[in-house]
Tab-separated table of N, CA and C in Angstrom:
chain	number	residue	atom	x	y	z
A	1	UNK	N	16.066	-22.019	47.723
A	1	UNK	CA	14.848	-22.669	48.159
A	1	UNK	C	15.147	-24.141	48.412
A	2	UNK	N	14.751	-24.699	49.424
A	2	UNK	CA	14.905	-26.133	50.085
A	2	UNK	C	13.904	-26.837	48.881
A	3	UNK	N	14.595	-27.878	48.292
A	3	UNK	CA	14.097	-29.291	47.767
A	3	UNK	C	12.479	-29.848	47.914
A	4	UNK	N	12.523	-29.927	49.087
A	4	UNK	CA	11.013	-30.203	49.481
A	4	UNK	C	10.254	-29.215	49.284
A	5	UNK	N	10.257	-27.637	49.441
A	5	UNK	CA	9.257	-26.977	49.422
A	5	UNK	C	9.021	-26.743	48.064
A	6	UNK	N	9.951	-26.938	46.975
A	6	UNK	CA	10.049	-26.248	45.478
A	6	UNK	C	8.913	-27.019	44.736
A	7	UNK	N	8.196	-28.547	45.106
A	7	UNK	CA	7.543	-29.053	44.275
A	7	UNK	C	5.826	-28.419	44.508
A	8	UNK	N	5.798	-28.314	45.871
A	8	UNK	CA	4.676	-27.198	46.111
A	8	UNK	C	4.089	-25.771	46.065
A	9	UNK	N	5.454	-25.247	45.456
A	9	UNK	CA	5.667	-23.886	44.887
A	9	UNK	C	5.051	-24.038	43.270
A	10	UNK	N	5.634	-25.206	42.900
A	10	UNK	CA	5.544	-25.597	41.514
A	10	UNK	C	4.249	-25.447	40.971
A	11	UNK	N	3.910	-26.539	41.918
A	11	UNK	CA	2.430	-27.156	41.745
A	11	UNK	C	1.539	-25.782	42.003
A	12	UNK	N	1.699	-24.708	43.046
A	12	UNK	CA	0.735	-23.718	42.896
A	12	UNK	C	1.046	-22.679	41.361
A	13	UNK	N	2.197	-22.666	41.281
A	13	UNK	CA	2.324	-21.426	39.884
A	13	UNK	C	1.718	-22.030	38.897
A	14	UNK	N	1.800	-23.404	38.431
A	14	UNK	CA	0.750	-24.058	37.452
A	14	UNK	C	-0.238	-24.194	37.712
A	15	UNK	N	-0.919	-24.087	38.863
A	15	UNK	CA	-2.242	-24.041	38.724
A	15	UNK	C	-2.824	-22.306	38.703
A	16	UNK	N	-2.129	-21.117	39.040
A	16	UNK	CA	-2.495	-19.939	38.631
A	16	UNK	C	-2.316	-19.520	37.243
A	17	UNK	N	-1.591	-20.490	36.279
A	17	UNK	CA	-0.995	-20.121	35.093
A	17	UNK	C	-1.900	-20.470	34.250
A	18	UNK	N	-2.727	-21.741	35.044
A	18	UNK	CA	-3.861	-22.322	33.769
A	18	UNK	C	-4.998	-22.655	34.711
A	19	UNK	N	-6.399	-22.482	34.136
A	19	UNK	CA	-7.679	-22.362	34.568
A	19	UNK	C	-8.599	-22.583	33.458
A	20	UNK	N	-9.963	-23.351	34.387
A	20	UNK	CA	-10.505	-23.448	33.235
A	20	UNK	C	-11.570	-23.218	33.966
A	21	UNK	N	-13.313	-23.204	33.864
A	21	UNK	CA	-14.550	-23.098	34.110
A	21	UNK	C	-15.681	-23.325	33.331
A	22	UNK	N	-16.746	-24.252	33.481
A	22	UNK	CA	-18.098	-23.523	33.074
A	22	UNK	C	-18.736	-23.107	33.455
A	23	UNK	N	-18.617	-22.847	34.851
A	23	UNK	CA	-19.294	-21.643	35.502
A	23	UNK	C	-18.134	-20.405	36.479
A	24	UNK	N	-17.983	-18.934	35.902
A	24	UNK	CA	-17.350	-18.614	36.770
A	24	UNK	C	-18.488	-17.240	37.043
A	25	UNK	N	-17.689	-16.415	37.785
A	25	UNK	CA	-18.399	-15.589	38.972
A	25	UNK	C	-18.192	-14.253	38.140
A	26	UNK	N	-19.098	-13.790	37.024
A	26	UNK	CA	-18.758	-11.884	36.616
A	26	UNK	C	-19.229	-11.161	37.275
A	27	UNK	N	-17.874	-10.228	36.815
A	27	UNK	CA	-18.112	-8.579	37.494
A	27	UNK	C	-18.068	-7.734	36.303
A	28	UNK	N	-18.654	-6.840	36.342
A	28	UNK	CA	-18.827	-5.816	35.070
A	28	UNK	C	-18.673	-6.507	33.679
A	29	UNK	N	-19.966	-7.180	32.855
A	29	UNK	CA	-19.774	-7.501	32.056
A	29	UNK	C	-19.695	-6.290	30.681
A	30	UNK	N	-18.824	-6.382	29.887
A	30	UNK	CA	-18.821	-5.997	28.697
A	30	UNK	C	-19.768	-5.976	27.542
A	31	UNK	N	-19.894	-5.144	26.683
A	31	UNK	CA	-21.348	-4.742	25.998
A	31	UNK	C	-21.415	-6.200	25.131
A	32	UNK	N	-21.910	-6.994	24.795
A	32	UNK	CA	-22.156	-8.377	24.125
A	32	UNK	C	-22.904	-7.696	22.786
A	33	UNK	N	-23.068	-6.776	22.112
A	33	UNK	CA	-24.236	-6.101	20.954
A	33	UNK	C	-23.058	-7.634	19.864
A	34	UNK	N	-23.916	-7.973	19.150
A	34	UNK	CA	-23.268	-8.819	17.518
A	34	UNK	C	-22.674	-7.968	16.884
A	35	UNK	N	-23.294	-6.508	16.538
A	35	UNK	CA	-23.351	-5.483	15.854
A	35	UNK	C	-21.804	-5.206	15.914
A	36	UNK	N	-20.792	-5.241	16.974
A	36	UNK	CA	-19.324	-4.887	17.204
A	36	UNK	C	-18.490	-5.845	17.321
A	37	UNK	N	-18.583	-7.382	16.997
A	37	UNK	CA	-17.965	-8.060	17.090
A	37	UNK	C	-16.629	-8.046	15.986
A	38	UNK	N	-15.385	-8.046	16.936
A	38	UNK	CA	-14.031	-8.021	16.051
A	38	UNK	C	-13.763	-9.280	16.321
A	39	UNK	N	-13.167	-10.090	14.597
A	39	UNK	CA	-13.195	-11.452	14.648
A	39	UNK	C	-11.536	-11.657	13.830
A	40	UNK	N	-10.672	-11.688	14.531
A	40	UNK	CA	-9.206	-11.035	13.866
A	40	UNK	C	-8.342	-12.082	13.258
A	41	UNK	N	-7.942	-11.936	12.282
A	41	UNK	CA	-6.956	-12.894	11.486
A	41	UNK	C	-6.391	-14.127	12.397
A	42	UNK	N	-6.547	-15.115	12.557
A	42	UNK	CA	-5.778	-16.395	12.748
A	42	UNK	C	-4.263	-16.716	12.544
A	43	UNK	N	-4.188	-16.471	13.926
A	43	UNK	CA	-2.377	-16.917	14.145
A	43	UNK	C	-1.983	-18.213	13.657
A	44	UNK	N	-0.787	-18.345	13.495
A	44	UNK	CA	-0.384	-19.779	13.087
A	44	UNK	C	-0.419	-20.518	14.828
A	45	UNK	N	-0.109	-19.868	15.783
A	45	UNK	CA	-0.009	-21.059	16.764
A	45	UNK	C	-1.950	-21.055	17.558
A	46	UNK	N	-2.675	-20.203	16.641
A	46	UNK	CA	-3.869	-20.867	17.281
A	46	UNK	C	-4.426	-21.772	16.020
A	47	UNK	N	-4.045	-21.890	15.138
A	47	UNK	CA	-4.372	-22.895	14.068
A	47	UNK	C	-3.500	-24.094	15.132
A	48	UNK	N	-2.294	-24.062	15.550
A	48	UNK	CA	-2.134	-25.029	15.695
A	48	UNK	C	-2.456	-25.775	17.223
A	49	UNK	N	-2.889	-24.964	17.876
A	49	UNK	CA	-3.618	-25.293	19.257
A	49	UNK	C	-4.938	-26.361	18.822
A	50	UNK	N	-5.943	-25.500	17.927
A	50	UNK	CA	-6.884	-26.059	17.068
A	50	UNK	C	-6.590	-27.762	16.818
A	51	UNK	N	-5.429	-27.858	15.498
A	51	UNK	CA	-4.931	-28.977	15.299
A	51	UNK	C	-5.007	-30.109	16.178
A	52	UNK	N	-4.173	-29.355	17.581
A	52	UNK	CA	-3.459	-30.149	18.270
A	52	UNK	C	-4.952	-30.484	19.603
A	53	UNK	N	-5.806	-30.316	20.000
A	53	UNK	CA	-6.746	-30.797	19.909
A	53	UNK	C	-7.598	-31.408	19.674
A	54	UNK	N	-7.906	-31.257	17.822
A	54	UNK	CA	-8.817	-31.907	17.215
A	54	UNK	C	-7.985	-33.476	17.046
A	55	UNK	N	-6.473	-33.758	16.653
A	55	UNK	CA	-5.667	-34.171	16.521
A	55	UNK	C	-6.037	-35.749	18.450
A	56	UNK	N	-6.081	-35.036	19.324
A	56	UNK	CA	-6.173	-35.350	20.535
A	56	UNK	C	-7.508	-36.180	20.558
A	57	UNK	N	-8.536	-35.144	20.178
A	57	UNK	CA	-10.528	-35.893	20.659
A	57	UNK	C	-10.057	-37.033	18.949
A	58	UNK	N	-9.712	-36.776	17.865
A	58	UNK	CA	-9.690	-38.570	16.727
A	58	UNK	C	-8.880	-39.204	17.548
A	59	UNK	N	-7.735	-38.875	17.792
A	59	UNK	CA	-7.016	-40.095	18.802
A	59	UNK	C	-7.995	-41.094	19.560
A	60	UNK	N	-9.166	-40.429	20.377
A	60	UNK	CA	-9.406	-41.397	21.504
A	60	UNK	C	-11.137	-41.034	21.187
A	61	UNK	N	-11.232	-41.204	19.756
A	61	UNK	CA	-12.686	-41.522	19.103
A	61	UNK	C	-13.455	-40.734	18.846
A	62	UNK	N	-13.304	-39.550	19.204
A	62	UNK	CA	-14.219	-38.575	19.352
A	62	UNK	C	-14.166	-37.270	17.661
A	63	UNK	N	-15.375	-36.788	17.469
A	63	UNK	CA	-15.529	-35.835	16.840
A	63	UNK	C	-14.431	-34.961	16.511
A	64	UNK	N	-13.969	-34.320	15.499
A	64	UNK	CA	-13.208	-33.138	15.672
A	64	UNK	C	-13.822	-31.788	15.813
A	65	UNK	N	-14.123	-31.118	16.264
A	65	UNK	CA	-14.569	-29.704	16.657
A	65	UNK	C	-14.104	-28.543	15.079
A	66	UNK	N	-15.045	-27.772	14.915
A	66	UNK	CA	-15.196	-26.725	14.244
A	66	UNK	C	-15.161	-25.237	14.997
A	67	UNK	N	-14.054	-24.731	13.611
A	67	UNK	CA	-13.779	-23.414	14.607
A	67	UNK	C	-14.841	-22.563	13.709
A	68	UNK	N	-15.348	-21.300	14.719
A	68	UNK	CA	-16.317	-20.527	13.938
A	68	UNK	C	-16.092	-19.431	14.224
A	69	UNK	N	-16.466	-18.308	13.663
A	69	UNK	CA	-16.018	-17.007	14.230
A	69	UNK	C	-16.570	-16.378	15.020
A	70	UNK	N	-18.316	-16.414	15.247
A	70	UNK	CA	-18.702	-15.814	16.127
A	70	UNK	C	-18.098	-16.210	17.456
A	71	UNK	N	-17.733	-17.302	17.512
A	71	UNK	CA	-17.146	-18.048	19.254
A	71	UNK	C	-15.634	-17.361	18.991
A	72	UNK	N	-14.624	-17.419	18.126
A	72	UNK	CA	-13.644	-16.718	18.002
A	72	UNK	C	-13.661	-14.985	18.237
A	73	UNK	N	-14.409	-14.378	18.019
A	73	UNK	CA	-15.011	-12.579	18.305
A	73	UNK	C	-14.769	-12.954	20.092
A	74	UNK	N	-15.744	-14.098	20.404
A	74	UNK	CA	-16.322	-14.112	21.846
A	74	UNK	C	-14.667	-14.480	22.641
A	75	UNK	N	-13.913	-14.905	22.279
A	75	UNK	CA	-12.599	-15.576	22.874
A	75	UNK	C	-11.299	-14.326	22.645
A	76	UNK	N	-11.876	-14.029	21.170
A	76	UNK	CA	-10.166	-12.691	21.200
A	76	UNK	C	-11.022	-11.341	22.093
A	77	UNK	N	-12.337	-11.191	22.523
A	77	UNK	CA	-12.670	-10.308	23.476
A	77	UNK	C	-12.290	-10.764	24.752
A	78	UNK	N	-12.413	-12.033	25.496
A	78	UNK	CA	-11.861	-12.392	26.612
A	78	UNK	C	-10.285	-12.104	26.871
A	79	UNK	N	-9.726	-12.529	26.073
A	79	UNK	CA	-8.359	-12.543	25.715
A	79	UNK	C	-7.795	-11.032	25.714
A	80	UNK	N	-8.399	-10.361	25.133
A	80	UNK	CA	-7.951	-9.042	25.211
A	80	UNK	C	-7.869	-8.325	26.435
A	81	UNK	N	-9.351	-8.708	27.121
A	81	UNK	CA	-9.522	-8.419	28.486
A	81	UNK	C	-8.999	-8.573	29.152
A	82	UNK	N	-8.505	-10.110	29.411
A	82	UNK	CA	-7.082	-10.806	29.677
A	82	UNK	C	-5.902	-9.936	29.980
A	83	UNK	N	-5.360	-9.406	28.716
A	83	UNK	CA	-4.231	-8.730	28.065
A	83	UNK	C	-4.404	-7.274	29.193
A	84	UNK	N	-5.631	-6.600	29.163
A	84	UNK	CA	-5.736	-5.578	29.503
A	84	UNK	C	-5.677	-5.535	31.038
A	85	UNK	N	-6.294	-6.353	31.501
A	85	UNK	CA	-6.299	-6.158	32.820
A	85	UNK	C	-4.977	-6.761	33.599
A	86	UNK	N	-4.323	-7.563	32.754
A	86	UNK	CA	-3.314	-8.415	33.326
A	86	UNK	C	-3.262	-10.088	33.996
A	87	UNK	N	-4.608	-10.294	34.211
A	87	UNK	CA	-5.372	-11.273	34.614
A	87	UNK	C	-5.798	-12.861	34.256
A	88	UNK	N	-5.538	-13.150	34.567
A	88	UNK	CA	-6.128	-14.664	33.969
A	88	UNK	C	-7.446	-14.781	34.888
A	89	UNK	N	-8.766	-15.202	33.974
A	89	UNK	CA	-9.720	-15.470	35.153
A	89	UNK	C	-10.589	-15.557	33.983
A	90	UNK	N	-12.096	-16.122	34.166
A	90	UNK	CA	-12.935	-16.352	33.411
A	90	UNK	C	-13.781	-15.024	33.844
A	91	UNK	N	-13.819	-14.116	34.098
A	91	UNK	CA	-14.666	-12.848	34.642
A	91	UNK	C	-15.412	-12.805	33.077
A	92	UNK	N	-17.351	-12.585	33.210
A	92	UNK	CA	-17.960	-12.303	32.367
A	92	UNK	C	-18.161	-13.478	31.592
A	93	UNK	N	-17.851	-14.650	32.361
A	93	UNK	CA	-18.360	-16.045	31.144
A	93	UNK	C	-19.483	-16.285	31.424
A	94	UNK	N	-20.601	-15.494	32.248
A	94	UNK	CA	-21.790	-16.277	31.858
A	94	UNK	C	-22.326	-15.158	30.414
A	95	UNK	N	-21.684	-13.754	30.754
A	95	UNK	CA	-22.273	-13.014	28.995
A	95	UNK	C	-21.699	-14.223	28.000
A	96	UNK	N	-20.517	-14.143	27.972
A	96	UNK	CA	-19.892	-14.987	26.595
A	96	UNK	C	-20.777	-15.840	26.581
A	97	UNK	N	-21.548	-17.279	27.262
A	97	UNK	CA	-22.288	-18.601	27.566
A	97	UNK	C	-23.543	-17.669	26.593
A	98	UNK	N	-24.386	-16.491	27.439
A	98	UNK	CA	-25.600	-16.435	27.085
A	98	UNK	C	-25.372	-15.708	25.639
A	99	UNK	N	-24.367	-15.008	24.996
A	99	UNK	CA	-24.229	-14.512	23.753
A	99	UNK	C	-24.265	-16.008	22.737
A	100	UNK	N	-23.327	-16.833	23.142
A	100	UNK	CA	-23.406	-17.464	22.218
A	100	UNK	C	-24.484	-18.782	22.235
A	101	UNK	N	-25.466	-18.420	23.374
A	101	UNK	CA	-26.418	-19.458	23.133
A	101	UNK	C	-27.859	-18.499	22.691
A	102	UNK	N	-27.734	-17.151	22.826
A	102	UNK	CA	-28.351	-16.624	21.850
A	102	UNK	C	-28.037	-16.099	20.259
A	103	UNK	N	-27.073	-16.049	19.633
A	103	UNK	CA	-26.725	-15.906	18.685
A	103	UNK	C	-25.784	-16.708	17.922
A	104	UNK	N	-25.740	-18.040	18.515
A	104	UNK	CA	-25.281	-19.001	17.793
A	104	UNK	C	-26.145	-20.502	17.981
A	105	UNK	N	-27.048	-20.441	18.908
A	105	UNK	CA	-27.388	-21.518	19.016
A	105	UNK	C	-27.445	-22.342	20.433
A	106	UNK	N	-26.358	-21.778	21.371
A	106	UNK	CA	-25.440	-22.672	21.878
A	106	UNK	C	-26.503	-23.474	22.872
A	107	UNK	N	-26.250	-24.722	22.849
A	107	UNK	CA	-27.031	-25.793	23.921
A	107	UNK	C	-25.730	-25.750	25.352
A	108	UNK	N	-24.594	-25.914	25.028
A	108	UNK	CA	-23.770	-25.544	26.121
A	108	UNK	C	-22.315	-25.250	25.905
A	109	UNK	N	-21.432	-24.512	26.881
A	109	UNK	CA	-20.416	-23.710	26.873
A	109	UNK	C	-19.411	-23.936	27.407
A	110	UNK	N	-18.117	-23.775	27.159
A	110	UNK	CA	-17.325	-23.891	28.318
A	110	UNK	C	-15.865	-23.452	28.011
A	111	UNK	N	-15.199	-23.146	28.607
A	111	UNK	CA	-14.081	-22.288	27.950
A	111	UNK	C	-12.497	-23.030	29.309
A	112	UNK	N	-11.355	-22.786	28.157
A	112	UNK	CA	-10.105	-22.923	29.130
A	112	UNK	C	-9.798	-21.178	28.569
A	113	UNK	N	-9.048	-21.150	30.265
A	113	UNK	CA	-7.982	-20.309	29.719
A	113	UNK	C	-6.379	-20.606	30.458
A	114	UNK	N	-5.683	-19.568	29.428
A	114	UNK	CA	-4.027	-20.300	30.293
A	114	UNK	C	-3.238	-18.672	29.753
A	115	UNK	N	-2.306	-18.684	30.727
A	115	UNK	CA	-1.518	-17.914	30.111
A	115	UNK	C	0.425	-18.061	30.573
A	116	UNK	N	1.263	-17.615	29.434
A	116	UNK	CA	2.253	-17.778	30.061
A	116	UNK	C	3.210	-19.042	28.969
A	117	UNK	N	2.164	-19.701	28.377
A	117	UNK	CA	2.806	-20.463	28.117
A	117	UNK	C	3.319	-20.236	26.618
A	118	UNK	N	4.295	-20.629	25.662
A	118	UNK	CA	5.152	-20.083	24.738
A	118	UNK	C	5.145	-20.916	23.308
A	119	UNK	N	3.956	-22.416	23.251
A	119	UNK	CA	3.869	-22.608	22.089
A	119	UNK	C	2.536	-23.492	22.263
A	120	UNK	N	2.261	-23.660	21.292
A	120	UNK	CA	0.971	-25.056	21.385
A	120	UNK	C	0.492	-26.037	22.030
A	121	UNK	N	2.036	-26.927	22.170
A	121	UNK	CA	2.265	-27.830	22.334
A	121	UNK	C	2.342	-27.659	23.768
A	122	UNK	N	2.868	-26.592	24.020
A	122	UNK	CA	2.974	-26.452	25.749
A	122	UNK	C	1.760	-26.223	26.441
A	123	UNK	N	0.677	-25.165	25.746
A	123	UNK	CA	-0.395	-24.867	26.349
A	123	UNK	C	-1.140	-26.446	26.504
A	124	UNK	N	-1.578	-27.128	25.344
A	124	UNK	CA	-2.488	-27.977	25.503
A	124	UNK	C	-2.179	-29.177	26.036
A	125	UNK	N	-0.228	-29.272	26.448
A	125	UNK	CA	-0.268	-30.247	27.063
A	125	UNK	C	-0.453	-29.867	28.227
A	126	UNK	N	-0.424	-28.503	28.857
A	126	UNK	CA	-0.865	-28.368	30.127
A	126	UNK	C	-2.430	-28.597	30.668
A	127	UNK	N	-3.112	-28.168	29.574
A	127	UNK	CA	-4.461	-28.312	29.610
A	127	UNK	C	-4.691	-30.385	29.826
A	128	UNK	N	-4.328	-30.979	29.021
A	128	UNK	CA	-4.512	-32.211	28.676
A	128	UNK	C	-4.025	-32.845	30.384
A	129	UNK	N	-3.040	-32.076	30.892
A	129	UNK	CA	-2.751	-32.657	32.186
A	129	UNK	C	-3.398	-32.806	33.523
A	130	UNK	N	-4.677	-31.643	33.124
A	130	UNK	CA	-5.357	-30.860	34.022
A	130	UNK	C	-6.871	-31.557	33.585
A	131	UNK	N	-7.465	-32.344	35.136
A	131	UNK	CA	-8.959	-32.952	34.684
A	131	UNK	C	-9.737	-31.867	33.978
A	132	UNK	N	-10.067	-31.076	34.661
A	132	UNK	CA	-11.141	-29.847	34.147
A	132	UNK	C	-10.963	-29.485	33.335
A	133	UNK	N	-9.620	-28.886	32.278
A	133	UNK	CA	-9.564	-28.522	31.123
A	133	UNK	C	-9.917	-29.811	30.395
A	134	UNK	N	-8.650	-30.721	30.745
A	134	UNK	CA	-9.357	-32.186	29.647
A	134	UNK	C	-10.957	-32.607	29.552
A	135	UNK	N	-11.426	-32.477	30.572
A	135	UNK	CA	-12.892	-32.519	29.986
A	135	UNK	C	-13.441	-31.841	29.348
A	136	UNK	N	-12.464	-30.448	28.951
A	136	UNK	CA	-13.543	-29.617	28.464
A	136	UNK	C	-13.125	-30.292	26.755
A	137	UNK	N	-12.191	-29.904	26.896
A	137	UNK	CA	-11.125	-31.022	25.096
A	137	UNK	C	-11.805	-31.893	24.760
A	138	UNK	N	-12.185	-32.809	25.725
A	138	UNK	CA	-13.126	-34.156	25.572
A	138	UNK	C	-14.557	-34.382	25.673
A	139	UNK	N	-14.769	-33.323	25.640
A	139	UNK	CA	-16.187	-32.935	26.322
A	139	UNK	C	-17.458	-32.971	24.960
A	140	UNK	N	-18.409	-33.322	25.154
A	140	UNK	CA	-19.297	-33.638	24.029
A	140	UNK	C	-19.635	-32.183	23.295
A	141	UNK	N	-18.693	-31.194	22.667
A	141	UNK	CA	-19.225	-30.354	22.017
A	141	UNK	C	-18.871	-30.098	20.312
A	142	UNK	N	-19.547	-29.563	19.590
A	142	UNK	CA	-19.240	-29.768	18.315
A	142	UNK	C	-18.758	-28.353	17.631
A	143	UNK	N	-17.998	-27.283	18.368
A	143	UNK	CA	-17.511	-26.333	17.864
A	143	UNK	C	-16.771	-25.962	18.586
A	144	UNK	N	-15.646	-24.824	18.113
A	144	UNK	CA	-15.199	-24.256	19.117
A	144	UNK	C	-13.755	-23.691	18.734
A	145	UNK	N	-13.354	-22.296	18.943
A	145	UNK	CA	-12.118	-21.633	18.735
A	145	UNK	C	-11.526	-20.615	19.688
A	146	UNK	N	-9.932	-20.439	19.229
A	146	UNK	CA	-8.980	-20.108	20.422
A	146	UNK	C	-8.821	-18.388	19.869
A	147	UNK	N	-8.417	-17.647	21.094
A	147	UNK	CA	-7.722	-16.642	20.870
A	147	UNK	C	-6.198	-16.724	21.460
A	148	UNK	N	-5.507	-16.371	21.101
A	148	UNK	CA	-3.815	-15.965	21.592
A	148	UNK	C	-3.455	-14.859	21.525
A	149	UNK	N	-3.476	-14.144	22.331
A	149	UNK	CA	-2.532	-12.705	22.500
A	149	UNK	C	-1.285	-12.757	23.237
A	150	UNK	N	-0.792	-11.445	22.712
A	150	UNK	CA	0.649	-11.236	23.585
A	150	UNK	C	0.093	-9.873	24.212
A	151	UNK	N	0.980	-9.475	25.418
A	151	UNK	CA	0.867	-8.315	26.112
A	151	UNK	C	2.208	-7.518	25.643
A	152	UNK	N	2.237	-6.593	26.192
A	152	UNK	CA	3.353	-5.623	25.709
A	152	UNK	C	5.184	-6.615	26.344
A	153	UNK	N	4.536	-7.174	27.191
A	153	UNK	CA	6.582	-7.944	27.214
A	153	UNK	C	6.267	-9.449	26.400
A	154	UNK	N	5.493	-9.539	25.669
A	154	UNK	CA	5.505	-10.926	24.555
A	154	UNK	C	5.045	-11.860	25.478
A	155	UNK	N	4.360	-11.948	26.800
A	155	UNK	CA	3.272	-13.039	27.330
A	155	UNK	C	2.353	-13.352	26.777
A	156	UNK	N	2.197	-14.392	26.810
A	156	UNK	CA	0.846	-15.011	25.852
A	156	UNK	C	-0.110	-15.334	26.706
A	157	UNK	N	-1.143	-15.060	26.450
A	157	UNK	CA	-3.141	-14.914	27.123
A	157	UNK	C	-3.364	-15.896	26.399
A	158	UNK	N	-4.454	-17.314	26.642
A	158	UNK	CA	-5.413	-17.175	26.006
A	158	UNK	C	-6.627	-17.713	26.156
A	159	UNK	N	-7.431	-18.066	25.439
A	159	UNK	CA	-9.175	-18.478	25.603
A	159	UNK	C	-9.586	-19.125	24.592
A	160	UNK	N	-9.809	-20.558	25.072
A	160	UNK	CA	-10.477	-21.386	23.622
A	160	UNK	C	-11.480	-21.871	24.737
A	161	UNK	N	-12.852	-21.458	23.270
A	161	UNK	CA	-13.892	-21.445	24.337
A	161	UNK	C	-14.818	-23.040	23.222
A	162	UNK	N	-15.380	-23.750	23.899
A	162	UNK	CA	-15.953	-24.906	23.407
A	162	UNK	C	-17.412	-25.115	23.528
A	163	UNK	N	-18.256	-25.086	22.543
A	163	UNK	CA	-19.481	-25.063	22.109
A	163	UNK	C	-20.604	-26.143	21.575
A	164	UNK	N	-21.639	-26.550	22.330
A	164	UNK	CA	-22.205	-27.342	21.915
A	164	UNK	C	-23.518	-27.064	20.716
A	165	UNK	N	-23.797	-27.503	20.038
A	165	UNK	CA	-25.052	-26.266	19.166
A	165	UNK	C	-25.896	-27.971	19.312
């Protein structure tokens, strides 16, 4: 591949690798009942995504964010979906938005997702690089937690979704 074209190759695979939205476009949303929510043990690298965040908004004054589980149920279901379909995409974030502004409260919503990337430090500095995700990091909300999955060849999905109550 010629020199010149490789930085525009670049620049598109990182932007399909990471995405973020507060408003995206669903198709077939998934059953939202409370009644079935799976809320699954905490990885060490989404504790440290968490960290490395909250770590980010004290740096430059801001609140640190609280992780909760009902928004964690709502993120390892995206994530899975993720996993399952193969996909990166926010499909079904206005259910996740209206679940958790009916059963948690929520005044407002907003979620990154990324996939591909292989530790913490990598995801959120990609996010941090990217306006739209960084606003969401920086963004006036007071909760909020990640899911991380792997798919069957060890790719990593994931969805940290951010909550205002």
């Amino acid at each position: 591949m010629k020199q010149p074209t490789l930085l525009p190759v670049m620049a598109l695979l990182v932007m399909f690798m990471i995405s973020c939205s507060p408003d995206a476009i669903d198709n077939n949303p998934p059953n939202m009942d409370a009644s079935n929510l799976v809320v699954p043990e905490t990885k060490t690298i989404e504790i440290e995504i968490m960290e490395l965040i909250n770590d980010h908004r004290l740096s430059n004054g801001m609140n640190p964010l609280s992780n909760v589980d009902i928004i964690k149920a709502q993120a390892f279901n995206h994530t899975d979906y993720m996993v399952t379909t193969g996909n990166v995409s926010h499909a079904n974030f206005v259910q996740r938005k209206l679940f958790l502004e009916n059963y948690l409260g929520a005044q407002d919503v907003s979620e990154n997702v990324a996939y591909g990337f292989t530790s913490a430090q990598s995801v959120v500095a990609a996010w941090l690089r990217s306006d739209k995700h960084r606003e969401n990091i920086e963004g006036d909300f007071t909760d909020f937690d990640i899911s991380a999955e792997q798919n069957e060849n060890g790719k990593w999905y994931y969805t940290n979704i951010f909550v205002k109550k």
